[in-house]
PDB file of C-alpha atoms in Angstrom:
ATOM      1  CA  GLU A   1     -13.786 -24.694  18.584  1.00  0.00           C
ATOM      2  CA  CYS A   2     -11.493 -27.421  19.848  1.00  0.00           C
ATOM      3  CA  ASP A   3     -12.203 -31.099  19.263  1.00  0.00           C
ATOM      4  CA  GLU A   4     -13.083 -33.027  22.346  1.00  0.00           C
ATOM      5  CA  GLU A   5     -10.185 -35.366  22.163  1.00  0.00           C
ATOM      6  CA  LEU A   6      -7.709 -32.384  22.100  1.00  0.00           C
ATOM      7  CA  ARG A   7      -9.112 -30.689  25.176  1.00  0.00           C
ATOM      8  CA  GLY A   8      -6.842 -30.648  28.124  1.00  0.00           C
ATOM      9  CA  TRP A   9      -6.648 -28.744  31.445  1.00  0.00           C
ATOM     10  CA  GLU A  10      -5.963 -25.492  29.563  1.00  0.00           C
ATOM     11  CA  TRP A  11      -9.310 -25.770  27.706  1.00  0.00           C
ATOM     12  CA  ASP A  12     -11.074 -26.446  30.945  1.00  0.00           C
ATOM     13  CA  ARG A  13      -9.453 -23.389  32.637  1.00  0.00           C
ATOM     14  CA  LEU A  14     -10.351 -21.122  29.737  1.00  0.00           C
ATOM     15  CA  ASN A  15     -13.894 -22.476  29.651  1.00  0.00           C
ATOM     16  CA  PHE A  16     -14.222 -21.647  33.338  1.00  0.00           C
ATOM     17  CA  LEU A  17     -12.955 -18.091  32.862  1.00  0.00           C
ATOM     18  CA  VAL A  18     -15.389 -17.288  30.072  1.00  0.00           C
ATOM     19  CA  ASP A  19     -18.413 -18.657  32.005  1.00  0.00           C
ATOM     20  CA  ARG A  20     -20.983 -15.896  31.993  1.00  0.00           C
ATOM     21  CA  SER A  21     -23.353 -17.493  34.550  1.00  0.00           C
ATOM     22  CA  THR A  22     -25.013 -14.750  36.585  1.00  0.00           C
ATOM     23  CA  ASP A  23     -25.400 -17.010  39.634  1.00  0.00           C
ATOM     24  CA  THR A  24     -23.916 -20.391  40.800  1.00  0.00           C
ATOM     25  CA  VAL A  25     -25.088 -22.625  43.506  1.00  0.00           C
ATOM     26  CA  GLN A  26     -23.420 -25.641  45.111  1.00  0.00           C
ATOM     27  CA  ALA A  27     -26.197 -28.088  44.432  1.00  0.00           C
ATOM     28  CA  LEU A  28     -24.796 -30.896  46.600  1.00  0.00           C
ATOM     29  CA  ASP A  29     -21.592 -32.168  48.076  1.00  0.00           C
ATOM     30  CA  GLU A  30     -21.922 -35.342  46.083  1.00  0.00           C
ATOM     31  CA  ALA A  31     -22.551 -36.307  42.362  1.00  0.00           C
ATOM     32  CA  VAL A  32     -26.006 -35.075  41.288  1.00  0.00           C
ATOM     33  CA  ARG A  33     -28.190 -37.854  39.754  1.00  0.00           C
ATOM     34  CA  VAL A  34     -31.509 -36.070  39.360  1.00  0.00           C
ATOM     35  CA  VAL A  35     -32.523 -32.436  38.692  1.00  0.00           C
ATOM     36  CA  GLN A  36     -36.262 -31.533  38.444  1.00  0.00           C
ATOM     37  CA  PHE A  37     -38.390 -28.387  38.513  1.00  0.00           C
ATOM     38  CA  SER A  38     -41.809 -28.137  40.030  1.00  0.00           C
ATOM     39  CA  GLY A  39     -44.652 -27.515  37.671  1.00  0.00           C
ATOM     40  CA  ASP A  40     -44.655 -23.776  38.055  1.00  0.00           C
ATOM     41  CA  GLY A  41     -40.916 -23.492  37.783  1.00  0.00           C
ATOM     42  CA  GLY A  42     -40.716 -21.945  41.301  1.00  0.00           C
ATOM     43  CA  ARG A  43     -38.662 -24.768  42.868  1.00  0.00           C
ATOM     44  CA  VAL A  44     -35.961 -27.083  41.729  1.00  0.00           C
ATOM     45  CA  MET A  45     -34.797 -30.362  43.218  1.00  0.00           C
ATOM     46  CA  THR A  46     -31.327 -31.740  43.162  1.00  0.00           C
ATOM     47  CA  ALA A  47     -30.832 -35.386  44.252  1.00  0.00           C
ATOM     48  CA  GLY A  48     -27.421 -36.949  44.838  1.00  0.00           C
ATOM     49  CA  GLU A  49     -26.255 -40.443  44.256  1.00  0.00           C
ATOM     50  CA  VAL A  50     -25.532 -41.236  47.828  1.00  0.00           C
ATOM     51  CA  GLY A  51     -28.753 -40.098  49.576  1.00  0.00           C
ATOM     52  CA  THR A  52     -28.887 -36.297  49.884  1.00  0.00           C
ATOM     53  CA  THR A  53     -31.684 -34.268  48.237  1.00  0.00           C
ATOM     54  CA  ARG A  54     -32.169 -30.485  48.346  1.00  0.00           C
ATOM     55  CA  VAL A  55     -34.963 -28.257  47.194  1.00  0.00           C
ATOM     56  CA  TRP A  56     -34.215 -24.740  46.062  1.00  0.00           C
ATOM     57  CA  ASN A  57     -36.048 -21.489  45.339  1.00  0.00           C
ATOM     58  CA  ALA A  58     -35.491 -21.257  41.568  1.00  0.00           C
ATOM     59  CA  ASN A  59     -35.564 -17.491  41.680  1.00  0.00           C
ATOM     60  CA  SER A  60     -33.440 -16.561  44.662  1.00  0.00           C
ATOM     61  CA  LEU A  61     -31.368 -19.830  44.608  1.00  0.00           C
ATOM     62  CA  GLU A  62     -31.876 -20.099  48.381  1.00  0.00           C
ATOM     63  CA  MET A  63     -32.191 -23.627  49.799  1.00  0.00           C
ATOM     64  CA  VAL A  64     -35.743 -24.455  50.962  1.00  0.00           C
ATOM     65  CA  SER A  65     -35.141 -27.832  52.476  1.00  0.00           C
ATOM     66  CA  GLU A  66     -32.593 -30.765  52.757  1.00  0.00           C
ATOM     67  CA  MET A  67     -33.354 -34.401  53.072  1.00  0.00           C
ATOM     68  CA  ARG A  68     -31.107 -37.446  53.703  1.00  0.00           C
ATOM     69  CA  ASN A  69     -32.310 -40.994  53.188  1.00  0.00           C
ATOM     70  CA  PRO A  70     -32.356 -42.556  56.700  1.00  0.00           C
ATOM     71  CA  VAL A  71     -31.045 -46.020  55.632  1.00  0.00           C
ATOM     72  CA  GLY A  72     -28.543 -46.886  53.033  1.00  0.00           C
ATOM     73  CA  HIS A  73     -26.234 -44.856  50.880  1.00  0.00           C
ATOM     74  CA  ALA A  74     -27.126 -45.236  47.175  1.00  0.00           C
ATOM     75  CA  GLN A  75     -30.010 -43.092  45.867  1.00  0.00           C
ATOM     76  CA  PRO A  76     -30.892 -44.148  42.278  1.00  0.00           C
ATOM     77  CA  GLY A  77     -34.034 -42.107  41.983  1.00  0.00           C
ATOM     78  CA  ALA A  78     -36.080 -39.144  43.191  1.00  0.00           C
ATOM     79  CA  SER A  79     -39.181 -37.170  42.077  1.00  0.00           C
ATOM     80  CA  LEU A  80     -40.561 -33.711  42.977  1.00  0.00           C
ATOM     81  CA  SER A  81     -44.358 -33.179  43.082  1.00  0.00           C
ATOM     82  CA  LYS A  82     -45.961 -30.849  40.484  1.00  0.00           C
ATOM     83  CA  ASP A  83     -46.707 -28.275  43.232  1.00  0.00           C
ATOM     84  CA  GLY A  84     -43.145 -28.541  44.607  1.00  0.00           C
ATOM     85  CA  GLU A  85     -44.451 -29.260  48.158  1.00  0.00           C
ATOM     86  CA  SER A  86     -43.484 -32.907  48.397  1.00  0.00           C
ATOM     87  CA  LEU A  87     -41.041 -35.373  46.940  1.00  0.00           C
ATOM     88  CA  VAL A  88     -40.123 -39.013  46.939  1.00  0.00           C
ATOM     89  CA  THR A  89     -36.667 -40.720  47.085  1.00  0.00           C
ATOM     90  CA  THR A  90     -35.440 -44.327  47.171  1.00  0.00           C
ATOM     91  CA  ASN A  91     -32.481 -46.101  48.480  1.00  0.00           C
ATOM     92  CA  GLY A  92     -33.461 -49.210  46.552  1.00  0.00           C
ATOM     93  CA  ALA A  93     -35.076 -51.034  49.407  1.00  0.00           C
ATOM     94  CA  ALA A  94     -37.694 -48.442  50.411  1.00  0.00           C
ATOM     95  CA  VAL A  95     -39.448 -45.349  49.128  1.00  0.00           C
ATOM     96  CA  TYR A  96     -39.312 -42.236  51.330  1.00  0.00           C
ATOM     97  CA  VAL A  97     -42.023 -39.496  51.103  1.00  0.00           C
ATOM     98  CA  TRP A  98     -40.905 -36.033  52.182  1.00  0.00           C
ATOM     99  CA  ASP A  99     -42.423 -32.648  52.856  1.00  0.00           C
ATOM    100  CA  ALA A 100     -40.337 -30.562  50.448  1.00  0.00           C
ATOM    101  CA  ARG A 101     -41.195 -27.331  52.382  1.00  0.00           C
ATOM    102  CA  ASN A 102     -39.430 -28.291  55.595  1.00  0.00           C
ATOM    103  CA  GLY A 103     -37.595 -31.610  54.895  1.00  0.00           C
ATOM    104  CA  ALA A 104     -39.724 -33.659  57.264  1.00  0.00           C
ATOM    105  CA  LEU A 105     -40.068 -37.419  56.444  1.00  0.00           C
ATOM    106  CA  THR A 106     -43.811 -38.143  56.257  1.00  0.00           C
ATOM    107  CA  GLN A 107     -43.985 -41.724  54.977  1.00  0.00           C
ATOM    108  CA  THR A 108     -41.784 -44.809  54.494  1.00  0.00           C
ATOM    109  CA  ILE A 109     -42.876 -47.575  52.056  1.00  0.00           C
ATOM    110  CA  ASP A 110     -40.854 -50.822  52.329  1.00  0.00           C
ATOM    111  CA  LEU A 111     -40.494 -52.462  48.975  1.00  0.00           C
ATOM    112  CA  PRO A 112     -40.817 -56.167  48.354  1.00  0.00           C
ATOM    113  CA  ARG A 113     -37.256 -56.372  46.922  1.00  0.00           C
ATOM    114  CA  ALA A 114     -34.108 -54.242  47.308  1.00  0.00           C
ATOM    115  CA  ALA A 115     -33.670 -53.392  43.703  1.00  0.00           C
ATOM    116  CA  ALA A 116     -35.580 -50.139  42.991  1.00  0.00           C
ATOM    117  CA  HIS A 117     -33.919 -47.854  40.435  1.00  0.00           C
ATOM    118  CA  ASP A 118     -36.326 -45.014  39.839  1.00  0.00           C
ATOM    119  CA  VAL A 119     -39.460 -43.363  41.398  1.00  0.00           C
ATOM    120  CA  ALA A 120     -42.015 -40.961  40.046  1.00  0.00           C
ATOM    121  CA  LEU A 121     -44.917 -39.058  41.551  1.00  0.00           C
ATOM    122  CA  ASP A 122     -48.132 -38.716  39.639  1.00  0.00           C
ATOM    123  CA  PRO A 123     -49.427 -35.157  38.939  1.00  0.00           C
ATOM    124  CA  ASP A 124     -51.862 -35.300  41.876  1.00  0.00           C
ATOM    125  CA  GLY A 125     -49.168 -36.622  44.189  1.00  0.00           C
ATOM    126  CA  ARG A 126     -51.333 -39.570  45.216  1.00  0.00           C
ATOM    127  CA  ARG A 127     -49.549 -42.388  43.458  1.00  0.00           C
ATOM    128  CA  ILE A 128     -45.886 -43.469  43.186  1.00  0.00           C
ATOM    129  CA  ALA A 129     -44.444 -45.439  40.377  1.00  0.00           C
ATOM    130  CA  VAL A 130     -41.356 -47.559  41.193  1.00  0.00           C
ATOM    131  CA  GLY A 131     -39.059 -48.979  38.552  1.00  0.00           C
ATOM    132  CA  TYR A 132     -36.774 -51.856  39.432  1.00  0.00           C
ATOM    133  CA  TRP A 133     -33.396 -53.242  38.194  1.00  0.00           C
ATOM    134  CA  GLN A 134     -35.174 -56.659  38.055  1.00  0.00           C
ATOM    135  CA  GLY A 135     -38.822 -57.484  37.800  1.00  0.00           C
ATOM    136  CA  ASP A 136     -42.021 -55.533  37.129  1.00  0.00           C
ATOM    137  CA  SER A 137     -42.514 -51.880  37.837  1.00  0.00           C
ATOM    138  CA  GLU A 138     -45.225 -51.057  40.345  1.00  0.00           C
ATOM    139  CA  ILE A 139     -47.586 -48.312  41.425  1.00  0.00           C
ATOM    140  CA  TYR A 140     -48.131 -47.531  45.081  1.00  0.00           C
ATOM    141  CA  ASP A 141     -50.770 -45.515  47.005  1.00  0.00           C
ATOM    142  CA  ARG A 142     -48.746 -42.646  48.586  1.00  0.00           C
ATOM    143  CA  SER A 143     -50.916 -42.271  51.690  1.00  0.00           C
ATOM    144  CA  THR A 144     -51.301 -45.982  52.650  1.00  0.00           C
ATOM    145  CA  GLY A 145     -48.172 -47.497  51.075  1.00  0.00           C
ATOM    146  CA  ALA A 146     -50.192 -50.248  49.553  1.00  0.00           C
ATOM    147  CA  MET A 147     -49.190 -51.555  46.128  1.00  0.00           C
ATOM    148  CA  LEU A 148     -51.948 -50.816  43.532  1.00  0.00           C
ATOM    149  CA  LEU A 149     -50.625 -52.255  40.350  1.00  0.00           C
ATOM    150  CA  GLN A 150     -47.849 -54.227  38.740  1.00  0.00           C
ATOM    151  CA  LEU A 151     -46.797 -52.995  35.324  1.00  0.00           C
ATOM    152  CA  GLY A 152     -45.687 -55.469  32.735  1.00  0.00           C
ATOM    153  CA  ARG A 153     -46.193 -58.795  34.515  1.00  0.00           C
ATOM    154  CA  GLY A 154     -42.747 -60.021  33.610  1.00  0.00           C
ATOM    155  CA  THR A 155     -42.270 -58.198  30.401  1.00  0.00           C
ATOM    156  CA  THR A 156     -40.024 -55.231  31.418  1.00  0.00           C
ATOM    157  CA  THR A 157     -37.803 -53.778  34.115  1.00  0.00           C
ATOM    158  CA  GLY A 158     -37.888 -50.062  34.987  1.00  0.00           C
ATOM    159  CA  ARG A 159     -34.720 -48.102  34.633  1.00  0.00           C
ATOM    160  CA  LYS A 160     -36.670 -44.952  34.175  1.00  0.00           C
ATOM    161  CA  VAL A 161     -40.387 -44.319  35.093  1.00  0.00           C
ATOM    162  CA  ALA A 162     -42.575 -41.240  34.495  1.00  0.00           C
ATOM    163  CA  PHE A 163     -46.251 -40.403  34.638  1.00  0.00           C
ATOM    164  CA  SER A 164     -47.981 -38.458  31.852  1.00  0.00           C
ATOM    165  CA  ARG A 165     -49.308 -34.998  32.853  1.00  0.00           C
ATOM    166  CA  ASP A 166     -52.890 -36.262  33.373  1.00  0.00           C
ATOM    167  CA  GLY A 167     -51.678 -39.342  35.225  1.00  0.00           C
ATOM    168  CA  THR A 168     -53.334 -41.892  32.957  1.00  0.00           C
ATOM    169  CA  ARG A 169     -50.169 -43.342  31.480  1.00  0.00           C
ATOM    170  CA  VAL A 170     -46.814 -44.475  32.698  1.00  0.00           C
ATOM    171  CA  LEU A 171     -43.632 -44.314  30.552  1.00  0.00           C
ATOM    172  CA  ILE A 172     -41.093 -47.080  31.273  1.00  0.00           C
ATOM    173  CA  GLY A 173     -37.524 -47.357  29.919  1.00  0.00           C
ATOM    174  CA  SER A 174     -36.136 -50.718  30.608  1.00  0.00           C
ATOM    175  CA  LEU A 175     -32.796 -52.468  30.933  1.00  0.00           C
ATOM    176  CA  GLU A 176     -33.877 -54.725  28.003  1.00  0.00           C
ATOM    177  CA  ASN A 177     -33.479 -51.582  25.873  1.00  0.00           C
ATOM    178  CA  GLN A 178     -37.153 -51.267  25.468  1.00  0.00           C
ATOM    179  CA  VAL A 179     -39.479 -48.260  25.894  1.00  0.00           C
ATOM    180  CA  SER A 180     -43.117 -48.799  26.770  1.00  0.00           C
ATOM    181  CA  ILE A 181     -46.234 -46.931  27.845  1.00  0.00           C
ATOM    182  CA  PHE A 182     -48.763 -48.517  30.225  1.00  0.00           C
ATOM    183  CA  ASP A 183     -52.295 -47.677  31.220  1.00  0.00           C
ATOM    184  CA  ALA A 184     -51.882 -46.380  34.772  1.00  0.00           C
ATOM    185  CA  ALA A 185     -55.396 -47.492  35.758  1.00  0.00           C
ATOM    186  CA  VAL A 186     -55.255 -51.195  34.793  1.00  0.00           C
ATOM    187  CA  GLY A 187     -51.511 -51.837  34.367  1.00  0.00           C
ATOM    188  CA  GLU A 188     -51.729 -53.080  30.753  1.00  0.00           C
ATOM    189  CA  ALA A 189     -49.105 -52.263  28.202  1.00  0.00           C
ATOM    190  CA  LEU A 190     -50.427 -49.869  25.431  1.00  0.00           C
ATOM    191  CA  TRP A 191     -47.179 -50.509  23.369  1.00  0.00           C
ATOM    192  CA  VAL A 192     -43.654 -51.829  23.839  1.00  0.00           C
ATOM    193  CA  LYS A 193     -40.917 -50.858  21.476  1.00  0.00           C
ATOM    194  CA  ARG A 194     -37.121 -50.675  21.094  1.00  0.00           C
ATOM    195  CA  GLY A 195     -35.702 -47.783  22.962  1.00  0.00           C
ATOM    196  CA  ALA A 196     -31.895 -48.184  22.391  1.00  0.00           C
ATOM    197  CA  ALA A 197     -29.511 -50.477  20.672  1.00  0.00           C
ATOM    198  CA  PHE A 198     -27.261 -50.792  23.723  1.00  0.00           C
ATOM    199  CA  ILE A 199     -27.984 -50.035  27.412  1.00  0.00           C
ATOM    200  CA  LEU A 200     -30.988 -47.659  27.600  1.00  0.00           C
ATOM    201  CA  LEU A 201     -30.173 -44.896  30.048  1.00  0.00           C
ATOM    202  CA  ASN A 202     -33.045 -42.366  29.919  1.00  0.00           C
ATOM    203  CA  ALA A 203     -36.587 -41.884  28.642  1.00  0.00           C
ATOM    204  CA  ALA A 204     -38.948 -38.832  28.707  1.00  0.00           C
ATOM    205  CA  PHE A 205     -42.136 -37.410  27.340  1.00  0.00           C
ATOM    206  CA  SER A 206     -41.925 -34.317  25.137  1.00  0.00           C
ATOM    207  CA  PRO A 207     -43.518 -31.172  26.639  1.00  0.00           C
ATOM    208  CA  ASP A 208     -46.779 -31.739  24.713  1.00  0.00           C
ATOM    209  CA  GLU A 209     -46.499 -35.461  25.281  1.00  0.00           C
ATOM    210  CA  SER A 210     -46.919 -36.284  21.619  1.00  0.00           C
ATOM    211  CA  LEU A 211     -43.441 -37.832  21.576  1.00  0.00           C
ATOM    212  CA  VAL A 212     -41.267 -40.084  23.683  1.00  0.00           C
ATOM    213  CA  ALA A 213     -37.479 -39.663  23.558  1.00  0.00           C
ATOM    214  CA  THR A 214     -35.029 -42.378  24.654  1.00  0.00           C
ATOM    215  CA  ALA A 215     -31.209 -42.533  24.656  1.00  0.00           C
ATOM    216  CA  GLY A 216     -28.629 -45.102  25.587  1.00  0.00           C
ATOM    217  CA  GLN A 217     -24.988 -46.041  25.337  1.00  0.00           C
ATOM    218  CA  ASP A 218     -25.376 -46.483  21.628  1.00  0.00           C
ATOM    219  CA  SER A 219     -25.093 -42.702  21.501  1.00  0.00           C
ATOM    220  CA  ARG A 220     -28.306 -42.356  19.666  1.00  0.00           C
ATOM    221  CA  LEU A 221     -31.512 -40.371  20.211  1.00  0.00           C
ATOM    222  CA  TRP A 222     -34.740 -42.242  19.487  1.00  0.00           C
ATOM    223  CA  LEU A 223     -38.050 -40.507  19.032  1.00  0.00           C
ATOM    224  CA  ARG A 224     -41.378 -42.235  18.961  1.00  0.00           C
ATOM    225  CA  ARG A 225     -45.026 -41.066  18.847  1.00  0.00           C
ATOM    226  CA  SER A 226     -46.473 -41.573  22.395  1.00  0.00           C
ATOM    227  CA  GLU A 227     -49.907 -42.726  21.185  1.00  0.00           C
ATOM    228  CA  SER A 228     -48.729 -45.550  18.906  1.00  0.00           C
ATOM    229  CA  GLY A 229     -45.019 -46.087  19.534  1.00  0.00           C
ATOM    230  CA  GLU A 230     -44.325 -45.394  15.867  1.00  0.00           C
ATOM    231  CA  LEU A 231     -40.610 -44.497  15.271  1.00  0.00           C
ATOM    232  CA  VAL A 232     -40.312 -40.929  14.021  1.00  0.00           C
ATOM    233  CA  TYR A 233     -36.508 -41.043  13.666  1.00  0.00           C
ATOM    234  CA  THR A 234     -33.295 -42.071  15.352  1.00  0.00           C
ATOM    235  CA  VAL A 235     -30.152 -40.011  15.091  1.00  0.00           C
ATOM    236  CA  ALA A 236     -26.554 -40.252  16.416  1.00  0.00           C
ATOM    237  CA  THR A 237     -25.959 -37.785  19.190  1.00  0.00           C
ATOM    238  CA  GLY A 238     -22.253 -37.940  19.445  1.00  0.00           C
ATOM    239  CA  LYS A 239     -19.044 -38.598  17.531  1.00  0.00           C
ATOM    240  CA  GLY A 240     -18.455 -42.238  16.759  1.00  0.00           C
TER     241      GLY A 240
END
């Protein structure tokens, strides 16, 4: 095994030649920002950074649908529904709701400020969580576009947002290097803890939702108990 700092084009070429992938698909013609499976694993979404999203049959690798944000170029966030039949994207200033089966735009929700960074559909597909670069995260009614709740009331931004499997909690990873869980019914914080030492980049529930994982540019993985926020451990993920 060759140390990363010693790898040149020769290593990249050899790594390509020994690739044993059985199938390869061109996910997008732009950098991929989000990849997500549907709940049953039958479909997979690839969302690009400049506004294109595709849904694929995960078994045949055939493209099911393609969507392009109608306004703007940047696409900071996207989310596929549990059943794989709908998805939401954002260009920062609006949320777009799509029929993932045919790529039709079904709803546009204009946001109060052009600073959205992430979006998430709840398990029932009825609510949309929106995280912002600046200001409180929010929950919207998918069918009406009405804002239902503000999360945080000035305590946190939302670089990363995610619903729990039962839709009762919302996980938020913030630009203040905090991770928090909110009650999705009333918008109150259940706990707020440190999520990274420097620039939090991502946050996620574990498959059984007993843990929350966060990571940032401090090159460390942080694990906390989802019920209490108690730190389980933090460990370096790369060479420093």
